[in-house]
Amino acid sequence: MTEPTPDPLERLGHRLAVRGEVRSGTVVGFDGDDVVVRLDDDPDVPSGRVPRHELSWRRVEHPSEIFGTGQRITGEVVGADGQGRVLLSAKACECEPLRRFLLGIEHGSVLTGTASSVHSFGVFVRIDGEPAHPVLDGTGFVRVPELSWSRCDHPAEVVWPGQHITGEVLVADTRQGQVSLSLKAPQPDPRDRLAMGVGGIAGGPVTKTLPFGAFVRIAQDVEGLVHVDDLGGPDGRRPADPRHAEARPPVKGNRASASRMVGLYRPTAARRASTRSVRSQVKSGSSRPKWP
C-alpha cells in the first residue's frame, strides 16, 4: 500500500514559523555570508537561513569562523525570505542564560542596576541579577532621550559610572541581547504640571540655539522649541540666525507634538493678525483654514 503524497500546503505550514519561536537544524553550507540550514522539522530540503548580521554578537569576517558543515545550530525565527525559507537569528540563542533572563523581563517593569559605562550615545547598565553579557558592558542600555526629562548635551551630565540607577523597561530584545531602559519614565513628567496651554504666554532664557530654532526654558525641567520661522522680531521678519534671539524672549504656547515637545512662537503683531484670520475662517465654517 503506497503512502499518501504529502499535501504541499501542509508542508508549507510546517515551514512557516511564528516570530520568536526557536528552531534547530544542521548547517549544510554557506551562501555568500549566510548560513544555510536544514531544519529538523523539514529535513528534505535546506529550508532555513541565518543572515550574516544574525550570526553572532561577536564580529566575524565569514560564518565559517564559527559554524561548519554538519554542525548543529539553534536560532530564533525572525521571518521568511522571498523563497519561503525561514530566517533565523543564531545570536538570539548564543547565550542561553542571557536569553532566559531577557524572556523573563516584562515591558513596563522597573529594574535596578549600576551604570557600567557612559558614552555620547547612551549609558550601559549592569542590571541586578543579569548573567554576564558575552560582548557588552551590560545588558541594560539607556538612550540619551530617556536619561532625564531635562535636556542634556552629554549623558555624563546625568549619570556617572558606578551610579546605582532605577529604570523602566521599554523593550527586552533577545536578538540584540539588550534591555532598553528609561530613567525618566518612573519620574513624574514635569510637563503635566505645566499651567500654560495653547495660547498661553511665558518667558524664559534661551538655553540653546541650532540652525532650525532655539530652545527656551519655560519652567523647571521644561523646555520648548521656537522654530526659526517663529523667531521673528516685532515686525514679524525671520532672523538670519537663531543665535540672534533674545536672551529671555516672550513666547506663546503653540502646540504639543507626538513626542510631547512644547512648540512655541514669538507673539509678533504679524502672528497675532494671522491667528485672528484663522479663527475668523473657523467661525465662518471653513473646514480647512489657511494661514495668511
PDB file of N, CA and C in Angstrom, residues 111-199:
ATOM      1  N   LEU A 111      13.412  48.074  36.895  1.00  0.00           N
ATOM      2  CA  LEU A 111      14.623  47.328  37.244  1.00  0.00           C
ATOM      3  C   LEU A 111      15.647  48.268  37.860  1.00  0.00           C
ATOM      4  N   THR A 112      16.545  47.701  38.630  1.00  0.00           N
ATOM      5  CA  THR A 112      17.651  48.458  39.201  1.00  0.00           C
ATOM      6  C   THR A 112      18.959  47.893  38.684  1.00  0.00           C
ATOM      7  N   GLY A 113      19.989  48.692  38.736  1.00  0.00           N
ATOM      8  CA  GLY A 113      21.293  48.257  38.256  1.00  0.00           C
ATOM      9  C   GLY A 113      22.337  49.315  38.493  1.00  0.00           C
ATOM     10  N   THR A 114      23.503  49.106  37.890  1.00  0.00           N
ATOM     11  CA  THR A 114      24.633  50.016  38.043  1.00  0.00           C
ATOM     12  C   THR A 114      25.133  50.458  36.679  1.00  0.00           C
ATOM     13  N   ALA A 115      25.313  51.746  36.509  1.00  0.00           N
ATOM     14  CA  ALA A 115      25.852  52.262  35.246  1.00  0.00           C
ATOM     15  C   ALA A 115      27.285  51.766  35.091  1.00  0.00           C
ATOM     16  N   SER A 116      27.538  51.037  34.013  1.00  0.00           N
ATOM     17  CA  SER A 116      28.866  50.446  33.805  1.00  0.00           C
ATOM     18  C   SER A 116      29.757  51.314  32.929  1.00  0.00           C
ATOM     19  N   SER A 117      29.161  52.012  31.963  1.00  0.00           N
ATOM     20  CA  SER A 117      29.953  52.909  31.101  1.00  0.00           C
ATOM     21  C   SER A 117      29.034  53.968  30.517  1.00  0.00           C
ATOM     22  N   VAL A 118      29.583  55.159  30.335  1.00  0.00           N
ATOM     23  CA  VAL A 118      28.827  56.302  29.830  1.00  0.00           C
ATOM     24  C   VAL A 118      29.459  56.769  28.523  1.00  0.00           C
ATOM     25  N   HIS A 119      28.637  56.895  27.474  1.00  0.00           N
ATOM     26  CA  HIS A 119      29.113  57.311  26.160  1.00  0.00           C
ATOM     27  C   HIS A 119      28.236  58.445  25.637  1.00  0.00           C
ATOM     28  N   SER A 120      28.679  59.060  24.562  1.00  0.00           N
ATOM     29  CA  SER A 120      27.908  60.166  23.996  1.00  0.00           C
ATOM     30  C   SER A 120      26.554  59.707  23.479  1.00  0.00           C
ATOM     31  N   PHE A 121      26.427  58.413  23.129  1.00  0.00           N
ATOM     32  CA  PHE A 121      25.187  57.891  22.551  1.00  0.00           C
ATOM     33  C   PHE A 121      24.285  57.232  23.591  1.00  0.00           C
ATOM     34  N   GLY A 122      24.745  57.088  24.826  1.00  0.00           N
ATOM     35  CA  GLY A 122      23.910  56.478  25.840  1.00  0.00           C
ATOM     36  C   GLY A 122      24.710  55.851  26.961  1.00  0.00           C
ATOM     37  N   VAL A 123      24.015  55.115  27.820  1.00  0.00           N
ATOM     38  CA  VAL A 123      24.617  54.546  29.022  1.00  0.00           C
ATOM     39  C   VAL A 123      24.345  53.047  29.080  1.00  0.00           C
ATOM     40  N   PHE A 124      25.404  52.257  29.283  1.00  0.00           N
ATOM     41  CA  PHE A 124      25.251  50.816  29.505  1.00  0.00           C
ATOM     42  C   PHE A 124      25.057  50.569  30.996  1.00  0.00           C
ATOM     43  N   VAL A 125      24.175  49.603  31.300  1.00  0.00           N
ATOM     44  CA  VAL A 125      23.806  49.330  32.690  1.00  0.00           C
ATOM     45  C   VAL A 125      23.928  47.833  32.963  1.00  0.00           C
ATOM     46  N   ARG A 126      24.574  47.503  34.073  1.00  0.00           N
ATOM     47  CA  ARG A 126      24.556  46.117  34.543  1.00  0.00           C
ATOM     48  C   ARG A 126      23.342  45.950  35.444  1.00  0.00           C
ATOM     49  N   ILE A 127      22.343  45.259  34.916  1.00  0.00           N
ATOM     50  CA  ILE A 127      21.097  45.074  35.648  1.00  0.00           C
ATOM     51  C   ILE A 127      21.322  44.071  36.780  1.00  0.00           C
ATOM     52  N   ASP A 128      20.767  44.370  37.938  1.00  0.00           N
ATOM     53  CA  ASP A 128      20.903  43.464  39.078  1.00  0.00           C
ATOM     54  C   ASP A 128      20.383  42.083  38.717  1.00  0.00           C
ATOM     55  N   GLY A 129      21.216  41.079  38.909  1.00  0.00           N
ATOM     56  CA  GLY A 129      20.818  39.697  38.648  1.00  0.00           C
ATOM     57  C   GLY A 129      21.054  39.220  37.234  1.00  0.00           C
ATOM     58  N   GLU A 130      21.591  40.049  36.364  1.00  0.00           N
ATOM     59  CA  GLU A 130      21.803  39.629  34.970  1.00  0.00           C
ATOM     60  C   GLU A 130      23.004  38.701  34.859  1.00  0.00           C
ATOM     61  N   PRO A 131      22.971  37.753  33.904  1.00  0.00           N
ATOM     62  CA  PRO A 131      24.178  36.971  33.615  1.00  0.00           C
ATOM     63  C   PRO A 131      25.162  37.843  32.844  1.00  0.00           C
ATOM     64  N   ALA A 132      26.406  37.500  32.886  1.00  0.00           N
ATOM     65  CA  ALA A 132      27.424  38.290  32.189  1.00  0.00           C
ATOM     66  C   ALA A 132      27.135  38.300  30.694  1.00  0.00           C
ATOM     67  N   HIS A 133      27.168  39.492  30.101  1.00  0.00           N
ATOM     68  CA  HIS A 133      26.947  39.597  28.662  1.00  0.00           C
ATOM     69  C   HIS A 133      28.220  39.209  27.919  1.00  0.00           C
ATOM     70  N   PRO A 134      28.104  38.432  26.831  1.00  0.00           N
ATOM     71  CA  PRO A 134      29.298  37.980  26.113  1.00  0.00           C
ATOM     72  C   PRO A 134      30.124  39.109  25.510  1.00  0.00           C
ATOM     73  N   VAL A 135      29.481  40.242  25.212  1.00  0.00           N
ATOM     74  CA  VAL A 135      30.193  41.300  24.485  1.00  0.00           C
ATOM     75  C   VAL A 135      30.051  42.669  25.157  1.00  0.00           C
ATOM     76  N   LEU A 136      28.858  43.043  25.551  1.00  0.00           N
ATOM     77  CA  LEU A 136      28.585  44.399  26.002  1.00  0.00           C
ATOM     78  C   LEU A 136      28.970  44.612  27.464  1.00  0.00           C
ATOM     79  N   ASP A 137      29.045  45.905  27.840  1.00  0.00           N
ATOM     80  CA  ASP A 137      29.383  46.271  29.217  1.00  0.00           C
ATOM     81  C   ASP A 137      28.253  45.951  30.185  1.00  0.00           C
ATOM     82  N   GLY A 138      27.078  45.750  29.657  1.00  0.00           N
ATOM     83  CA  GLY A 138      25.924  45.438  30.489  1.00  0.00           C
ATOM     84  C   GLY A 138      24.734  45.131  29.609  1.00  0.00           C
ATOM     85  N   THR A 139      23.766  44.419  30.155  1.00  0.00           N
ATOM     86  CA  THR A 139      22.591  44.056  29.378  1.00  0.00           C
ATOM     87  C   THR A 139      21.653  45.237  29.186  1.00  0.00           C
ATOM     88  N   GLY A 140      21.649  46.182  30.109  1.00  0.00           N
ATOM     89  CA  GLY A 140      20.776  47.345  30.005  1.00  0.00           C
ATOM     90  C   GLY A 140      21.408  48.466  29.209  1.00  0.00           C
ATOM     91  N   PHE A 141      20.549  49.250  28.539  1.00  0.00           N
ATOM     92  CA  PHE A 141      21.047  50.406  27.795  1.00  0.00           C
ATOM     93  C   PHE A 141      20.013  51.516  27.864  1.00  0.00           C
ATOM     94  N   VAL A 142      20.501  52.741  28.101  1.00  0.00           N
ATOM     95  CA  VAL A 142      19.632  53.914  28.178  1.00  0.00           C
ATOM     96  C   VAL A 142      20.053  54.895  27.088  1.00  0.00           C
ATOM     97  N   ARG A 143      19.148  55.161  26.140  1.00  0.00           N
ATOM     98  CA  ARG A 143      19.414  56.156  25.114  1.00  0.00           C
ATOM     99  C   ARG A 143      19.343  57.547  25.725  1.00  0.00           C
ATOM    100  N   VAL A 144      20.013  58.493  25.071  1.00  0.00           N
ATOM    101  CA  VAL A 144      20.101  59.857  25.603  1.00  0.00           C
ATOM    102  C   VAL A 144      18.731  60.463  25.903  1.00  0.00           C
ATOM    103  N   PRO A 145      17.727  60.377  25.006  1.00  0.00           N
ATOM    104  CA  PRO A 145      16.437  60.997  25.313  1.00  0.00           C
ATOM    105  C   PRO A 145      15.724  60.391  26.522  1.00  0.00           C
ATOM    106  N   GLU A 146      16.132  59.185  26.958  1.00  0.00           N
ATOM    107  CA  GLU A 146      15.468  58.518  28.070  1.00  0.00           C
ATOM    108  C   GLU A 146      16.199  58.711  29.392  1.00  0.00           C
ATOM    109  N   LEU A 147      17.234  59.557  29.413  1.00  0.00           N
ATOM    110  CA  LEU A 147      18.001  59.761  30.638  1.00  0.00           C
ATOM    111  C   LEU A 147      17.286  60.661  31.633  1.00  0.00           C
ATOM    112  N   SER A 148      16.687  61.731  31.135  1.00  0.00           N
ATOM    113  CA  SER A 148      16.105  62.723  32.031  1.00  0.00           C
ATOM    114  C   SER A 148      15.043  63.522  31.300  1.00  0.00           C
ATOM    115  N   TRP A 149      14.106  64.087  32.073  1.00  0.00           N
ATOM    116  CA  TRP A 149      13.126  64.979  31.472  1.00  0.00           C
ATOM    117  C   TRP A 149      13.789  66.282  31.046  1.00  0.00           C
ATOM    118  N   SER A 150      14.921  66.608  31.656  1.00  0.00           N
ATOM    119  CA  SER A 150      15.657  67.806  31.261  1.00  0.00           C
ATOM    120  C   SER A 150      16.578  67.470  30.101  1.00  0.00           C
ATOM    121  N   ARG A 151      16.722  68.402  29.170  1.00  0.00           N
ATOM    122  CA  ARG A 151      17.627  68.176  28.048  1.00  0.00           C
ATOM    123  C   ARG A 151      19.070  68.245  28.534  1.00  0.00           C
ATOM    124  N   CYS A 152      19.898  67.347  28.029  1.00  0.00           N
ATOM    125  CA  CYS A 152      21.313  67.356  28.386  1.00  0.00           C
ATOM    126  C   CYS A 152      22.139  67.258  27.114  1.00  0.00           C
ATOM    127  N   ASP A 153      23.335  67.831  27.151  1.00  0.00           N
ATOM    128  CA  ASP A 153      24.226  67.788  25.992  1.00  0.00           C
ATOM    129  C   ASP A 153      25.062  66.519  25.969  1.00  0.00           C
ATOM    130  N   HIS A 154      25.251  65.892  27.137  1.00  0.00           N
ATOM    131  CA  HIS A 154      26.030  64.652  27.212  1.00  0.00           C
ATOM    132  C   HIS A 154      25.518  63.825  28.389  1.00  0.00           C
ATOM    133  N   PRO A 155      25.421  62.508  28.229  1.00  0.00           N
ATOM    134  CA  PRO A 155      24.918  61.671  29.323  1.00  0.00           C
ATOM    135  C   PRO A 155      25.694  61.828  30.629  1.00  0.00           C
ATOM    136  N   ALA A 156      26.978  62.212  30.536  1.00  0.00           N
ATOM    137  CA  ALA A 156      27.779  62.377  31.750  1.00  0.00           C
ATOM    138  C   ALA A 156      27.228  63.482  32.651  1.00  0.00           C
ATOM    139  N   GLU A 157      26.364  64.342  32.119  1.00  0.00           N
ATOM    140  CA  GLU A 157      25.738  65.372  32.942  1.00  0.00           C
ATOM    141  C   GLU A 157      24.669  64.785  33.860  1.00  0.00           C
ATOM    142  N   VAL A 158      24.222  63.559  33.549  1.00  0.00           N
ATOM    143  CA  VAL A 158      23.117  62.942  34.295  1.00  0.00           C
ATOM    144  C   VAL A 158      23.565  61.711  35.069  1.00  0.00           C
ATOM    145  N   VAL A 159      24.418  60.892  34.457  1.00  0.00           N
ATOM    146  CA  VAL A 159      24.809  59.604  35.030  1.00  0.00           C
ATOM    147  C   VAL A 159      26.327  59.481  35.008  1.00  0.00           C
ATOM    148  N   TRP A 160      26.875  58.812  35.999  1.00  0.00           N
ATOM    149  CA  TRP A 160      28.306  58.554  36.033  1.00  0.00           C
ATOM    150  C   TRP A 160      28.534  57.068  36.282  1.00  0.00           C
ATOM    151  N   PRO A 161      29.657  56.506  35.821  1.00  0.00           N
ATOM    152  CA  PRO A 161      29.941  55.082  36.021  1.00  0.00           C
ATOM    153  C   PRO A 161      29.933  54.727  37.507  1.00  0.00           C
ATOM    154  N   GLY A 162      29.299  53.618  37.831  1.00  0.00           N
ATOM    155  CA  GLY A 162      29.195  53.178  39.213  1.00  0.00           C
ATOM    156  C   GLY A 162      27.948  53.654  39.920  1.00  0.00           C
ATOM    157  N   GLN A 163      27.197  54.551  39.285  1.00  0.00           N
ATOM    158  CA  GLN A 163      25.978  55.062  39.912  1.00  0.00           C
ATOM    159  C   GLN A 163      24.896  53.992  39.898  1.00  0.00           C
ATOM    160  N   HIS A 164      24.203  53.839  41.028  1.00  0.00           N
ATOM    161  CA  HIS A 164      23.084  52.912  41.106  1.00  0.00           C
ATOM    162  C   HIS A 164      21.840  53.608  40.565  1.00  0.00           C
ATOM    163  N   ILE A 165      21.171  52.988  39.615  1.00  0.00           N
ATOM    164  CA  ILE A 165      20.052  53.640  38.936  1.00  0.00           C
ATOM    165  C   ILE A 165      18.826  52.736  38.925  1.00  0.00           C
ATOM    166  N   THR A 166      17.678  53.367  38.679  1.00  0.00           N
ATOM    167  CA  THR A 166      16.400  52.667  38.549  1.00  0.00           C
ATOM    168  C   THR A 166      15.770  53.071  37.222  1.00  0.00           C
ATOM    169  N   GLY A 167      15.335  52.109  36.449  1.00  0.00           N
ATOM    170  CA  GLY A 167      14.758  52.414  35.145  1.00  0.00           C
ATOM    171  C   GLY A 167      13.567  51.531  34.813  1.00  0.00           C
ATOM    172  N   GLU A 168      12.725  52.045  33.928  1.00  0.00           N
ATOM    173  CA  GLU A 168      11.559  51.289  33.454  1.00  0.00           C
ATOM    174  C   GLU A 168      11.898  50.609  32.135  1.00  0.00           C
ATOM    175  N   VAL A 169      11.450  49.376  31.971  1.00  0.00           N
ATOM    176  CA  VAL A 169      11.752  48.595  30.770  1.00  0.00           C
ATOM    177  C   VAL A 169      10.899  49.087  29.603  1.00  0.00           C
ATOM    178  N   LEU A 170      11.572  49.468  28.524  1.00  0.00           N
ATOM    179  CA  LEU A 170      10.869  49.812  27.294  1.00  0.00           C
ATOM    180  C   LEU A 170      10.712  48.578  26.406  1.00  0.00           C
ATOM    181  N   VAL A 171      11.791  47.812  26.274  1.00  0.00           N
ATOM    182  CA  VAL A 171      11.744  46.574  25.492  1.00  0.00           C
ATOM    183  C   VAL A 171      12.931  45.706  25.884  1.00  0.00           C
ATOM    184  N   ALA A 172      12.713  44.389  25.905  1.00  0.00           N
ATOM    185  CA  ALA A 172      13.784  43.416  26.098  1.00  0.00           C
ATOM    186  C   ALA A 172      13.934  42.647  24.791  1.00  0.00           C
ATOM    187  N   ASP A 173      15.094  42.768  24.148  1.00  0.00           N
ATOM    188  CA  ASP A 173      15.295  42.250  22.800  1.00  0.00           C
ATOM    189  C   ASP A 173      16.312  41.109  22.827  1.00  0.00           C
ATOM    190  N   THR A 174      15.860  39.896  22.528  1.00  0.00           N
ATOM    191  CA  THR A 174      16.763  38.751  22.538  1.00  0.00           C
ATOM    192  C   THR A 174      17.764  38.812  21.396  1.00  0.00           C
ATOM    193  N   ARG A 175      17.374  39.395  20.274  1.00  0.00           N
ATOM    194  CA  ARG A 175      18.294  39.476  19.130  1.00  0.00           C
ATOM    195  C   ARG A 175      19.416  40.459  19.391  1.00  0.00           C
ATOM    196  N   GLN A 176      19.119  41.535  20.074  1.00  0.00           N
ATOM    197  CA  GLN A 176      20.163  42.499  20.417  1.00  0.00           C
ATOM    198  C   GLN A 176      20.856  42.124  21.727  1.00  0.00           C
ATOM    199  N   GLY A 177      20.245  41.208  22.474  1.00  0.00           N
ATOM    200  CA  GLY A 177      20.820  40.831  23.761  1.00  0.00           C
ATOM    201  C   GLY A 177      20.816  41.989  24.733  1.00  0.00           C
ATOM    202  N   GLN A 178      19.739  42.762  24.715  1.00  0.00           N
ATOM    203  CA  GLN A 178      19.761  44.027  25.440  1.00  0.00           C
ATOM    204  C   GLN A 178      18.371  44.399  25.960  1.00  0.00           C
ATOM    205  N   VAL A 179      18.375  45.144  27.068  1.00  0.00           N
ATOM    206  CA  VAL A 179      17.150  45.692  27.632  1.00  0.00           C
ATOM    207  C   VAL A 179      17.212  47.207  27.495  1.00  0.00           C
ATOM    208  N   SER A 180      16.263  47.792  26.775  1.00  0.00           N
ATOM    209  CA  SER A 180      16.187  49.249  26.665  1.00  0.00           C
ATOM    210  C   SER A 180      15.462  49.793  27.885  1.00  0.00           C
ATOM    211  N   LEU A 181      16.125  50.718  28.574  1.00  0.00           N
ATOM    212  CA  LEU A 181      15.590  51.273  29.810  1.00  0.00           C
ATOM    213  C   LEU A 181      15.319  52.759  29.669  1.00  0.00           C
ATOM    214  N   SER A 182      14.420  53.254  30.498  1.00  0.00           N
ATOM    215  CA  SER A 182      14.156  54.688  30.597  1.00  0.00           C
ATOM    216  C   SER A 182      14.316  55.104  32.050  1.00  0.00           C
ATOM    217  N   LEU A 183      15.239  56.033  32.302  1.00  0.00           N
ATOM    218  CA  LEU A 183      15.412  56.548  33.662  1.00  0.00           C
ATOM    219  C   LEU A 183      14.363  57.600  33.989  1.00  0.00           C
ATOM    220  N   LYS A 184      13.834  58.256  32.952  1.00  0.00           N
ATOM    221  CA  LYS A 184      12.879  59.333  33.224  1.00  0.00           C
ATOM    222  C   LYS A 184      11.447  58.810  33.378  1.00  0.00           C
ATOM    223  N   ALA A 185      11.144  57.645  32.810  1.00  0.00           N
ATOM    224  CA  ALA A 185       9.770  57.136  32.848  1.00  0.00           C
ATOM    225  C   ALA A 185       9.236  56.953  34.268  1.00  0.00           C
ATOM    226  N   PRO A 186      10.035  56.459  35.235  1.00  0.00           N
ATOM    227  CA  PRO A 186       9.487  56.315  36.593  1.00  0.00           C
ATOM    228  C   PRO A 186       9.280  57.647  37.309  1.00  0.00           C
ATOM    229  N   GLN A 187       9.805  58.741  36.747  1.00  0.00           N
ATOM    230  CA  GLN A 187       9.692  60.052  37.377  1.00  0.00           C
ATOM    231  C   GLN A 187       8.479  60.800  36.822  1.00  0.00           C
ATOM    232  N   PRO A 188       7.856  61.663  37.626  1.00  0.00           N
ATOM    233  CA  PRO A 188       6.726  62.455  37.129  1.00  0.00           C
ATOM    234  C   PRO A 188       7.143  63.330  35.954  1.00  0.00           C
ATOM    235  N   ASP A 189       6.287  63.418  34.950  1.00  0.00           N
ATOM    236  CA  ASP A 189       6.565  64.251  33.795  1.00  0.00           C
ATOM    237  C   ASP A 189       6.294  65.711  34.169  1.00  0.00           C
ATOM    238  N   PRO A 190       7.318  66.561  34.175  1.00  0.00           N
ATOM    239  CA  PRO A 190       7.100  67.956  34.582  1.00  0.00           C
ATOM    240  C   PRO A 190       6.138  68.706  33.673  1.00  0.00           C
ATOM    241  N   ARG A 191       5.937  68.221  32.453  1.00  0.00           N
ATOM    242  CA  ARG A 191       5.018  68.895  31.547  1.00  0.00           C
ATOM    243  C   ARG A 191       3.568  68.725  31.966  1.00  0.00           C
ATOM    244  N   ASP A 192       3.308  67.688  32.813  1.00  0.00           N
ATOM    245  CA  ASP A 192       1.951  67.506  33.318  1.00  0.00           C
ATOM    246  C   ASP A 192       1.573  68.623  34.295  1.00  0.00           C
ATOM    247  N   ARG A 193       2.584  69.276  34.877  1.00  0.00           N
ATOM    248  CA  ARG A 193       2.325  70.355  35.823  1.00  0.00           C
ATOM    249  C   ARG A 193       2.362  71.724  35.157  1.00  0.00           C
ATOM    250  N   LEU A 194       2.611  71.731  33.852  1.00  0.00           N
ATOM    251  CA  LEU A 194       2.723  72.995  33.139  1.00  0.00           C
ATOM    252  C   LEU A 194       1.358  73.646  33.006  1.00  0.00           C
ATOM    253  N   ALA A 195       1.235  74.836  33.584  1.00  0.00           N
ATOM    254  CA  ALA A 195      -0.056  75.519  33.574  1.00  0.00           C
ATOM    255  C   ALA A 195      -0.353  76.155  32.222  1.00  0.00           C
ATOM    256  N   MET A 196       0.680  76.466  31.449  1.00  0.00           N
ATOM    257  CA  MET A 196       0.486  77.154  30.177  1.00  0.00           C
ATOM    258  C   MET A 196      -0.074  76.203  29.127  1.00  0.00           C
ATOM    259  N   GLY A 197      -1.171  76.573  28.511  1.00  0.00           N
ATOM    260  CA  GLY A 197      -1.724  75.800  27.418  1.00  0.00           C
ATOM    261  C   GLY A 197      -1.481  76.499  26.101  1.00  0.00           C
ATOM    262  N   VAL A 198      -2.156  76.027  25.054  1.00  0.00           N
ATOM    263  CA  VAL A 198      -2.024  76.661  23.747  1.00  0.00           C
ATOM    264  C   VAL A 198      -2.535  78.095  23.841  1.00  0.00           C
ATOM    265  N   GLY A 199      -1.703  79.045  23.439  1.00  0.00           N
ATOM    266  CA  GLY A 199      -2.055  80.453  23.516  1.00  0.00           C
ATOM    267  C   GLY A 199      -1.544  81.138  24.771  1.00  0.00           C
TER     268      GLY A 199
END
